[in-house]
PDB file of C-alpha atoms in Angstrom:
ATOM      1  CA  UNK A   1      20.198  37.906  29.432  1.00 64.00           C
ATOM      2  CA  UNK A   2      19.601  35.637  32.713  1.00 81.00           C
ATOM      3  CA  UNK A   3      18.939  32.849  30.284  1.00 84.00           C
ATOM      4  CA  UNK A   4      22.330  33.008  29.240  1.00 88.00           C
ATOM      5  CA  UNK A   5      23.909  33.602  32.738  1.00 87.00           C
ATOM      6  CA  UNK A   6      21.763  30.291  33.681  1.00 89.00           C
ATOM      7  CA  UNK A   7      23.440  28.076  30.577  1.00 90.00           C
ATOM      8  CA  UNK A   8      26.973  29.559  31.713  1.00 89.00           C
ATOM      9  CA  UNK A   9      26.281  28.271  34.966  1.00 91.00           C
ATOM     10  CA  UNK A  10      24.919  24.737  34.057  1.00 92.00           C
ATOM     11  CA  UNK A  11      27.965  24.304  31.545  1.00 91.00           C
ATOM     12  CA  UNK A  12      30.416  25.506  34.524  1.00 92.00           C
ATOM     13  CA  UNK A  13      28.560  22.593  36.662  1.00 93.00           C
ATOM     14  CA  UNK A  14      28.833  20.053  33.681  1.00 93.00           C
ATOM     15  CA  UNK A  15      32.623  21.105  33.722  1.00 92.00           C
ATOM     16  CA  UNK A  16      32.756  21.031  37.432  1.00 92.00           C
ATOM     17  CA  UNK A  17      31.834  17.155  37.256  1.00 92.00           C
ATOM     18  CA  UNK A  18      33.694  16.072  34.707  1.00 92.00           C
ATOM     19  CA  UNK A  19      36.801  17.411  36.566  1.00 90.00           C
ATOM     20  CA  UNK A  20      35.087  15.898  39.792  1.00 90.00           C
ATOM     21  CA  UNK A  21      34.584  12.430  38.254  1.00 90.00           C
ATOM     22  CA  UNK A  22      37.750  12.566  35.960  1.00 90.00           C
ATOM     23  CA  UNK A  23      40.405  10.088  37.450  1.00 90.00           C
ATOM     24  CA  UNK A  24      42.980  11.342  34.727  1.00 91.00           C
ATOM     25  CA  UNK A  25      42.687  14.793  33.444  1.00 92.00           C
ATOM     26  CA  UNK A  26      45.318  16.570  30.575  1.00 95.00           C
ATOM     27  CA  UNK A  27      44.768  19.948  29.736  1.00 94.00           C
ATOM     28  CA  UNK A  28      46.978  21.019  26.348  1.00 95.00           C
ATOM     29  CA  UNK A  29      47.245  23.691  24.073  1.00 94.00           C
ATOM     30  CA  UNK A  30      45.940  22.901  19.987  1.00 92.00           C
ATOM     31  CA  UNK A  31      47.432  25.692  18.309  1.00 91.00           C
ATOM     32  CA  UNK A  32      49.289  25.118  15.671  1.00 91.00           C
ATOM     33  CA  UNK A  33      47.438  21.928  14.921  1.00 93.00           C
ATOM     34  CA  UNK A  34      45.373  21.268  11.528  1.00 93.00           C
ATOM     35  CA  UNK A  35      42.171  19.984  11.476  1.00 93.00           C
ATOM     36  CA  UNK A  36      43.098  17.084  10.139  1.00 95.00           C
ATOM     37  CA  UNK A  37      45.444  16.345  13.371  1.00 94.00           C
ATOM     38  CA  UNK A  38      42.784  17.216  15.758  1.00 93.00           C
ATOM     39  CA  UNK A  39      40.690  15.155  14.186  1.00 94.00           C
ATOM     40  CA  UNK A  40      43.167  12.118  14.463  1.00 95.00           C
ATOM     41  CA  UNK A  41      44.077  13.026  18.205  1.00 95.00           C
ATOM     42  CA  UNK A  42      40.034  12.787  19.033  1.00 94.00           C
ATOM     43  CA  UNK A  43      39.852   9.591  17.128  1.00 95.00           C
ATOM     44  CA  UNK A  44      42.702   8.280  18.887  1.00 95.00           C
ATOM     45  CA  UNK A  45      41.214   9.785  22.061  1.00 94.00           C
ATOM     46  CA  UNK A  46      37.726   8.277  21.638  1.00 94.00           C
ATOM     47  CA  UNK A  47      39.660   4.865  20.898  1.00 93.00           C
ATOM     48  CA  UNK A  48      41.174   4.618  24.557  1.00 91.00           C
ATOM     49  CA  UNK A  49      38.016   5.535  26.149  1.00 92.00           C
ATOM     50  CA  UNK A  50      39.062   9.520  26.756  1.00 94.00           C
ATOM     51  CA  UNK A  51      36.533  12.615  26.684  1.00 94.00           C
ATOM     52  CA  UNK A  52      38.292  15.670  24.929  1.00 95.00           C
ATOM     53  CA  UNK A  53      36.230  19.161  24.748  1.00 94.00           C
ATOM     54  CA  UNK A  54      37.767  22.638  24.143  1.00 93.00           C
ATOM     55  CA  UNK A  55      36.210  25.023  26.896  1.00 92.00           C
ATOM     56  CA  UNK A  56      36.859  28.531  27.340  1.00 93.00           C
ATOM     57  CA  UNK A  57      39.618  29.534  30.226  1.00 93.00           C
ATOM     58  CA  UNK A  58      37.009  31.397  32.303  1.00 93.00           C
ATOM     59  CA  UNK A  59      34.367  28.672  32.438  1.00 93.00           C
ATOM     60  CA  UNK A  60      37.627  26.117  32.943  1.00 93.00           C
ATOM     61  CA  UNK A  61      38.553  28.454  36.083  1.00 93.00           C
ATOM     62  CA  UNK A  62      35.195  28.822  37.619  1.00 93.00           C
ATOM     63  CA  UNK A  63      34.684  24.748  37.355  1.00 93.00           C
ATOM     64  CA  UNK A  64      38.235  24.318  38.890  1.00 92.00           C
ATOM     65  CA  UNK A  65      37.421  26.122  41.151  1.00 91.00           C
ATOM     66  CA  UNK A  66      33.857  24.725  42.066  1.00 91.00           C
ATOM     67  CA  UNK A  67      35.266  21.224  41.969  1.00 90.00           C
ATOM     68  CA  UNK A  68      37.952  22.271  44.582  1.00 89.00           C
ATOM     69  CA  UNK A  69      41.223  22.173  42.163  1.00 90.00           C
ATOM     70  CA  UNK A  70      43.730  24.946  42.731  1.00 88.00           C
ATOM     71  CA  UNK A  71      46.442  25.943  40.979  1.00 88.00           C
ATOM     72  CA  UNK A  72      44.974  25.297  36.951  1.00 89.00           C
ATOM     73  CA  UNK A  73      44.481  29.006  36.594  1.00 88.00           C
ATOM     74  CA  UNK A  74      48.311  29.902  35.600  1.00 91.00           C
ATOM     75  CA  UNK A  75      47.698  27.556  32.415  1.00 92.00           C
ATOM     76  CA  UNK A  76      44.527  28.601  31.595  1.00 91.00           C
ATOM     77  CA  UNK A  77      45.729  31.364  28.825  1.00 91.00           C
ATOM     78  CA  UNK A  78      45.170  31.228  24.938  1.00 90.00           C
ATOM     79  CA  UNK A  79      43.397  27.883  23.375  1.00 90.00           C
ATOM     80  CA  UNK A  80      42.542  25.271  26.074  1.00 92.00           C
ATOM     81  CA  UNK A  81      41.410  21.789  25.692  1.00 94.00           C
ATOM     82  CA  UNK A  82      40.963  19.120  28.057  1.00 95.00           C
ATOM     83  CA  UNK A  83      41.370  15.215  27.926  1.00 95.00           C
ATOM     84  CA  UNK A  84      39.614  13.624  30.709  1.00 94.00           C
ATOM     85  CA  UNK A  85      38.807   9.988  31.831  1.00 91.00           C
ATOM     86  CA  UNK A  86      36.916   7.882  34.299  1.00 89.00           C
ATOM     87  CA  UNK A  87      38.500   4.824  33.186  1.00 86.00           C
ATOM     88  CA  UNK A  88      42.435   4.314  32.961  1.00 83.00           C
ATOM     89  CA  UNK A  89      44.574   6.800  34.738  1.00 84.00           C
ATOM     90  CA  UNK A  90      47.247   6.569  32.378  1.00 86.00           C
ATOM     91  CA  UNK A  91      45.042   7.061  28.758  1.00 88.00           C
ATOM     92  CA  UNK A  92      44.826  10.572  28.520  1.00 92.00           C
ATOM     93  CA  UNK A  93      48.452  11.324  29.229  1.00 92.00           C
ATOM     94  CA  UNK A  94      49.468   8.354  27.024  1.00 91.00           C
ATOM     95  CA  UNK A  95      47.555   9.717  23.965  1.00 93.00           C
ATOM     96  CA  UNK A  96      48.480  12.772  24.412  1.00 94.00           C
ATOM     97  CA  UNK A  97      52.087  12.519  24.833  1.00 92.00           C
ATOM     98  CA  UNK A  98      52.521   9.748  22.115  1.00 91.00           C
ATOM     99  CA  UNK A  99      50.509  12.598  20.171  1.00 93.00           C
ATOM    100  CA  UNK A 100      52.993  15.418  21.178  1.00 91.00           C
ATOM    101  CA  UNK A 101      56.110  13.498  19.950  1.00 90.00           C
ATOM    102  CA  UNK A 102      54.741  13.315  16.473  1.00 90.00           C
ATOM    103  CA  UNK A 103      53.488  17.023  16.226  1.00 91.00           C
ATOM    104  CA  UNK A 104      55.591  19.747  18.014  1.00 90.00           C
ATOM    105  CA  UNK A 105      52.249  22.019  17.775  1.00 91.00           C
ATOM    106  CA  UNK A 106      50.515  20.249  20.884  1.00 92.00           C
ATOM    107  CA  UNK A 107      51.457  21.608  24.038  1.00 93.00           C
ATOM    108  CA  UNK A 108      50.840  19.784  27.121  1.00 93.00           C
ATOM    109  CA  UNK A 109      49.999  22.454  29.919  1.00 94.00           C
ATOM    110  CA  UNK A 110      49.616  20.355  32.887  1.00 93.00           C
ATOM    111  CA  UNK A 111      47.516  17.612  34.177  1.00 93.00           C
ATOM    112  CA  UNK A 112      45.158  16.652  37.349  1.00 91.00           C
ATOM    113  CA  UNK A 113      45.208  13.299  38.339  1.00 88.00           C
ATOM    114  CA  UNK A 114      42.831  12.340  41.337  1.00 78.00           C
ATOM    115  CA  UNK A 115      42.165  16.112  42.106  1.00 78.00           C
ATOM    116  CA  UNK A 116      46.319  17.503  42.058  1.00 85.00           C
ATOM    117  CA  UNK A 117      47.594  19.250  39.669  1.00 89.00           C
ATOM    118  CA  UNK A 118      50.650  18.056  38.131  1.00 90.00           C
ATOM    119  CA  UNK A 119      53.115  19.357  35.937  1.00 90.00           C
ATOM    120  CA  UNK A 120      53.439  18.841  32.036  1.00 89.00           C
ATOM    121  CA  UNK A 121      56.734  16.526  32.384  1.00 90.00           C
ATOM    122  CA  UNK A 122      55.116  14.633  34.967  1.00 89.00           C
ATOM    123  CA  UNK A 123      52.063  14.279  32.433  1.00 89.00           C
ATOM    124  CA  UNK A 124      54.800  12.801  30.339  1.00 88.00           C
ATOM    125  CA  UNK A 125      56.269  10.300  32.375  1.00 85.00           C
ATOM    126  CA  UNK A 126      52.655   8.899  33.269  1.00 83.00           C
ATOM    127  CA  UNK A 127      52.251   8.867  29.244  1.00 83.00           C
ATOM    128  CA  UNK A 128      55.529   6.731  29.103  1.00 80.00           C
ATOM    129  CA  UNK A 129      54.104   4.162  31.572  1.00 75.00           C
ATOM    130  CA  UNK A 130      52.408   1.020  30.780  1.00 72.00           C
ATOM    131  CA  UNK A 131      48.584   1.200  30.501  1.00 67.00           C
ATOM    132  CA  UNK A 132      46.347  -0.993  33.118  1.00 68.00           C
ATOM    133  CA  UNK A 133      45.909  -4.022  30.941  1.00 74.00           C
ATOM    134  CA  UNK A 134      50.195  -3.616  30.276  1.00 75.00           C
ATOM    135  CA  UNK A 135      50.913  -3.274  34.512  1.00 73.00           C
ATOM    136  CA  UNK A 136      48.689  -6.414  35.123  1.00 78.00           C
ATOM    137  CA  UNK A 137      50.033  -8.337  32.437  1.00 80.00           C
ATOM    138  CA  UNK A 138      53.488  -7.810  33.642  1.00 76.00           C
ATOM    139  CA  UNK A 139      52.225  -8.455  37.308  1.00 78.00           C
ATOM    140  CA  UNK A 140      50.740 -11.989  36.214  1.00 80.00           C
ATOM    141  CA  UNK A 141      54.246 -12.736  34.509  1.00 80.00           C
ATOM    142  CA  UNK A 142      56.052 -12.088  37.524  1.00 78.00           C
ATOM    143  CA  UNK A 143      53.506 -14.195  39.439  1.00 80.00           C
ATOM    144  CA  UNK A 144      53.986 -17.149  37.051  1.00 79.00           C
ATOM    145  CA  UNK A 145      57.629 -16.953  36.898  1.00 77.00           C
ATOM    146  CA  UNK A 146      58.196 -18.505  40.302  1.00 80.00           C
ATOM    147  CA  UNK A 147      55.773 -21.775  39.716  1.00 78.00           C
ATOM    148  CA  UNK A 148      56.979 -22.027  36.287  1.00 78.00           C
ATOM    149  CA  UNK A 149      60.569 -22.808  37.199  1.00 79.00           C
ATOM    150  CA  UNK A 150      59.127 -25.029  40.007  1.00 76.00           C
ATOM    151  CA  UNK A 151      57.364 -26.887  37.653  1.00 78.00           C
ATOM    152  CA  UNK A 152      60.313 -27.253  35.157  1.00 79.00           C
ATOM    153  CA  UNK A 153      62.650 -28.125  38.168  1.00 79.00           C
ATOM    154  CA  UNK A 154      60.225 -31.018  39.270  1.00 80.00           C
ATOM    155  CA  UNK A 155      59.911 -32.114  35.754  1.00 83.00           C
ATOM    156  CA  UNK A 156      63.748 -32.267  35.367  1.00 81.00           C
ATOM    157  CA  UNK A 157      64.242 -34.199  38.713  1.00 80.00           C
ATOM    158  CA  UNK A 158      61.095 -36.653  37.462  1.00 80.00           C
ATOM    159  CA  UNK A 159      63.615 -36.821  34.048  1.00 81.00           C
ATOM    160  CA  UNK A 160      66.614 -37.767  35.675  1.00 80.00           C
ATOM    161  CA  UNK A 161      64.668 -39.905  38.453  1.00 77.00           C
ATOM    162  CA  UNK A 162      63.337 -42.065  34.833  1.00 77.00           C
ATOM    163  CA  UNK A 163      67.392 -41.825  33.509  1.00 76.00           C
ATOM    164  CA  UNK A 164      68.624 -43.355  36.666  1.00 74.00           C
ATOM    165  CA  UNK A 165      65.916 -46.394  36.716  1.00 74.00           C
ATOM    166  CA  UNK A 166      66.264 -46.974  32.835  1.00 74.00           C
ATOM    167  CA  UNK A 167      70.094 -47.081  33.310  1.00 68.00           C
ATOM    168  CA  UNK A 168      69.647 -49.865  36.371  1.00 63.00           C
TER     169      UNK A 168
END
Protein backbone atom coordinates (compact mmCIF):
# COMPACT_ATOMS: atom_id res chain seq x y z
CA UNK A 1 0.00 0.00 0.00
CA UNK A 2 2.82 2.73 0.92
CA UNK A 3 4.30 1.88 -2.43
CA UNK A 4 1.42 3.24 -4.00
CA UNK A 5 0.96 6.29 -1.64
CA UNK A 6 4.85 6.95 -2.59
CA UNK A 7 4.07 6.87 -6.68
CA UNK A 8 0.93 9.22 -5.91
CA UNK A 9 3.20 11.46 -4.33
CA UNK A 10 6.11 11.48 -6.93
CA UNK A 11 3.41 11.91 -9.81
CA UNK A 12 1.78 14.91 -7.65
CA UNK A 13 5.57 16.37 -7.60
CA UNK A 14 6.05 15.63 -11.42
CA UNK A 15 2.66 17.59 -11.77
CA UNK A 16 3.72 20.16 -9.30
CA UNK A 17 6.73 21.07 -11.74
CA UNK A 18 5.29 21.01 -14.75
CA UNK A 19 2.76 23.62 -13.45
CA UNK A 20 5.91 25.30 -11.75
CA UNK A 21 7.96 25.42 -14.98
CA UNK A 22 4.88 25.83 -17.37
CA UNK A 23 4.94 29.51 -18.75
CA UNK A 24 1.47 28.80 -20.52
CA UNK A 25 -0.83 26.34 -19.02
CA UNK A 26 -4.70 25.36 -20.56
CA UNK A 27 -6.65 23.05 -18.73
CA UNK A 28 -9.93 21.76 -20.97
CA UNK A 29 -12.46 19.32 -20.83
CA UNK A 30 -12.25 16.13 -23.81
CA UNK A 31 -15.56 14.80 -23.52
CA UNK A 32 -17.35 14.46 -26.25
CA UNK A 33 -14.25 14.13 -28.37
CA UNK A 34 -13.37 10.88 -30.57
CA UNK A 35 -10.26 9.37 -30.55
CA UNK A 36 -9.54 10.27 -33.67
CA UNK A 37 -9.82 14.18 -32.60
CA UNK A 38 -7.71 13.73 -29.62
CA UNK A 39 -5.39 12.24 -31.48
CA UNK A 40 -5.22 15.23 -34.02
CA UNK A 41 -5.32 17.89 -31.09
CA UNK A 42 -1.99 16.01 -29.54
CA UNK A 43 -0.45 15.96 -32.93
CA UNK A 44 -1.18 19.45 -33.40
CA UNK A 45 -0.08 19.99 -29.79
CA UNK A 46 3.26 18.15 -30.10
CA UNK A 47 3.74 20.29 -33.43
CA UNK A 48 3.89 23.76 -31.50
CA UNK A 49 6.10 22.45 -28.90
CA UNK A 50 3.05 21.85 -26.12
CA UNK A 51 2.95 18.93 -23.39
CA UNK A 52 -0.74 17.61 -23.06
CA UNK A 53 -1.45 14.74 -20.27
CA UNK A 54 -4.90 13.86 -18.80
CA UNK A 55 -4.42 13.71 -14.87
CA UNK A 56 -6.93 12.95 -12.41
CA UNK A 57 -8.69 16.17 -10.54
CA UNK A 58 -7.32 15.13 -7.12
CA UNK A 59 -3.68 14.70 -8.10
CA UNK A 60 -4.31 18.13 -10.38
CA UNK A 61 -5.49 19.81 -6.92
CA UNK A 62 -2.82 18.57 -4.66
CA UNK A 63 0.00 19.77 -7.42
CA UNK A 64 -1.86 23.18 -7.65
CA UNK A 65 -1.70 23.41 -4.66
CA UNK A 66 2.02 22.37 -3.95
CA UNK A 67 3.14 24.64 -6.75
CA UNK A 68 1.32 27.61 -5.01
CA UNK A 69 -1.72 28.10 -7.67
CA UNK A 70 -5.08 28.90 -6.14
CA UNK A 71 -8.20 29.03 -7.45
CA UNK A 72 -7.94 25.72 -10.24
CA UNK A 73 -9.98 23.63 -7.88
CA UNK A 74 -13.62 25.00 -9.05
CA UNK A 75 -12.67 23.49 -12.63
CA UNK A 76 -11.26 20.53 -11.61
CA UNK A 77 -14.68 18.31 -12.01
CA UNK A 78 -15.35 15.45 -14.62
CA UNK A 79 -12.47 14.70 -17.43
CA UNK A 80 -9.42 17.03 -17.07
CA UNK A 81 -6.56 17.52 -19.33
CA UNK A 82 -3.87 19.91 -19.36
CA UNK A 83 -1.79 21.70 -22.17
CA UNK A 84 1.30 23.10 -20.81
CA UNK A 85 4.47 24.84 -22.24
CA UNK A 86 7.89 26.16 -21.40
CA UNK A 87 8.30 27.69 -24.66
CA UNK A 88 5.69 30.22 -26.27
CA UNK A 89 3.13 31.70 -23.99
CA UNK A 90 0.62 31.91 -26.53
CA UNK A 91 0.83 27.94 -28.07
CA UNK A 92 -1.25 26.19 -25.83
CA UNK A 93 -4.14 28.61 -25.87
CA UNK A 94 -3.70 29.03 -29.66
CA UNK A 95 -4.07 25.25 -30.32
CA UNK A 96 -6.50 24.85 -28.23
CA UNK A 97 -8.84 27.49 -29.13
CA UNK A 98 -8.25 27.12 -32.98
CA UNK A 99 -9.14 23.40 -31.85
CA UNK A 100 -12.38 24.45 -29.97
CA UNK A 101 -13.83 26.39 -32.98
CA UNK A 102 -13.77 23.31 -35.11
CA UNK A 103 -15.22 20.82 -32.46
CA UNK A 104 -17.90 22.19 -30.00
CA UNK A 105 -16.95 18.99 -27.71
CA UNK A 106 -13.66 20.69 -26.25
CA UNK A 107 -14.24 22.80 -23.44
CA UNK A 108 -11.74 25.20 -22.36
CA UNK A 109 -11.94 25.41 -18.41
CA UNK A 110 -9.47 28.00 -17.65
CA UNK A 111 -5.86 28.68 -18.00
CA UNK A 112 -2.60 29.69 -15.79
CA UNK A 113 -0.27 31.77 -17.35
CA UNK A 114 2.95 32.65 -15.25
CA UNK A 115 1.33 31.18 -12.02
CA UNK A 116 -2.56 33.17 -12.30
CA UNK A 117 -5.29 31.67 -13.14
CA UNK A 118 -7.23 33.06 -15.87
CA UNK A 119 -10.48 32.62 -17.21
CA UNK A 120 -11.57 30.46 -20.33
CA UNK A 121 -12.42 33.72 -22.57
CA UNK A 122 -9.30 35.19 -21.59
CA UNK A 123 -7.63 31.76 -22.71
CA UNK A 124 -9.33 32.71 -25.92
CA UNK A 125 -8.24 36.01 -26.60
CA UNK A 126 -4.48 34.92 -25.89
CA UNK A 127 -5.37 32.02 -28.57
CA UNK A 128 -6.47 34.87 -31.02
CA UNK A 129 -3.11 36.67 -30.63
CA UNK A 130 -0.17 36.39 -32.79
CA UNK A 131 2.41 33.74 -31.78
CA UNK A 132 6.17 34.98 -30.81
CA UNK A 133 7.71 34.52 -34.20
CA UNK A 134 4.15 36.60 -35.60
CA UNK A 135 4.69 39.70 -32.66
CA UNK A 136 8.43 40.02 -33.70
CA UNK A 137 7.84 39.89 -37.22
CA UNK A 138 5.36 42.63 -37.01
CA UNK A 139 7.78 44.52 -34.56
CA UNK A 140 10.71 44.34 -37.25
CA UNK A 141 8.12 45.72 -39.92
CA UNK A 142 7.31 48.57 -37.92
CA UNK A 143 11.04 49.12 -37.28
CA UNK A 144 11.80 49.07 -41.03
CA UNK A 145 8.99 51.17 -42.04
CA UNK A 146 10.56 54.41 -40.89
CA UNK A 147 14.16 53.87 -42.79
CA UNK A 148 12.41 52.47 -45.66
CA UNK A 149 10.56 55.64 -46.57
CA UNK A 150 13.83 57.51 -45.71
CA UNK A 151 15.55 55.63 -48.07
CA UNK A 152 12.89 55.98 -50.87
CA UNK A 153 12.63 59.79 -50.04
CA UNK A 154 16.51 60.20 -50.52
CA UNK A 155 16.36 58.14 -53.59
CA UNK A 156 13.56 60.36 -55.04
CA UNK A 157 15.40 63.67 -54.16
CA UNK A 158 18.82 61.90 -55.77
CA UNK A 159 16.07 61.29 -58.95
CA UNK A 160 14.97 64.64 -59.31
CA UNK A 161 18.54 66.14 -58.27
CA UNK A 162 19.75 63.82 -61.83
CA UNK A 163 16.26 65.38 -63.73
CA UNK A 164 17.26 68.87 -62.92
CA UNK A 165 21.12 68.47 -64.15
CA UNK A 166 20.06 66.37 -67.31
CA UNK A 167 17.49 69.13 -68.14
CA UNK A 168 20.46 72.03 -67.76
Amino acid sequence: MSGIIEAKKQLVEQIADQLKNSVSTVIVDYRGLTVEEVTELRKQLREAGVEYKVYKNTMLRRAAEQAGIEGLDEFLTGPTAIATTTEDVVAPAKVIAGFAKDHEALEIKTGVMEGSVISAEEVKTVGSLPSHDGLVSMLLSVLQAPVRNFAYAVKAVGESKEEEESAE
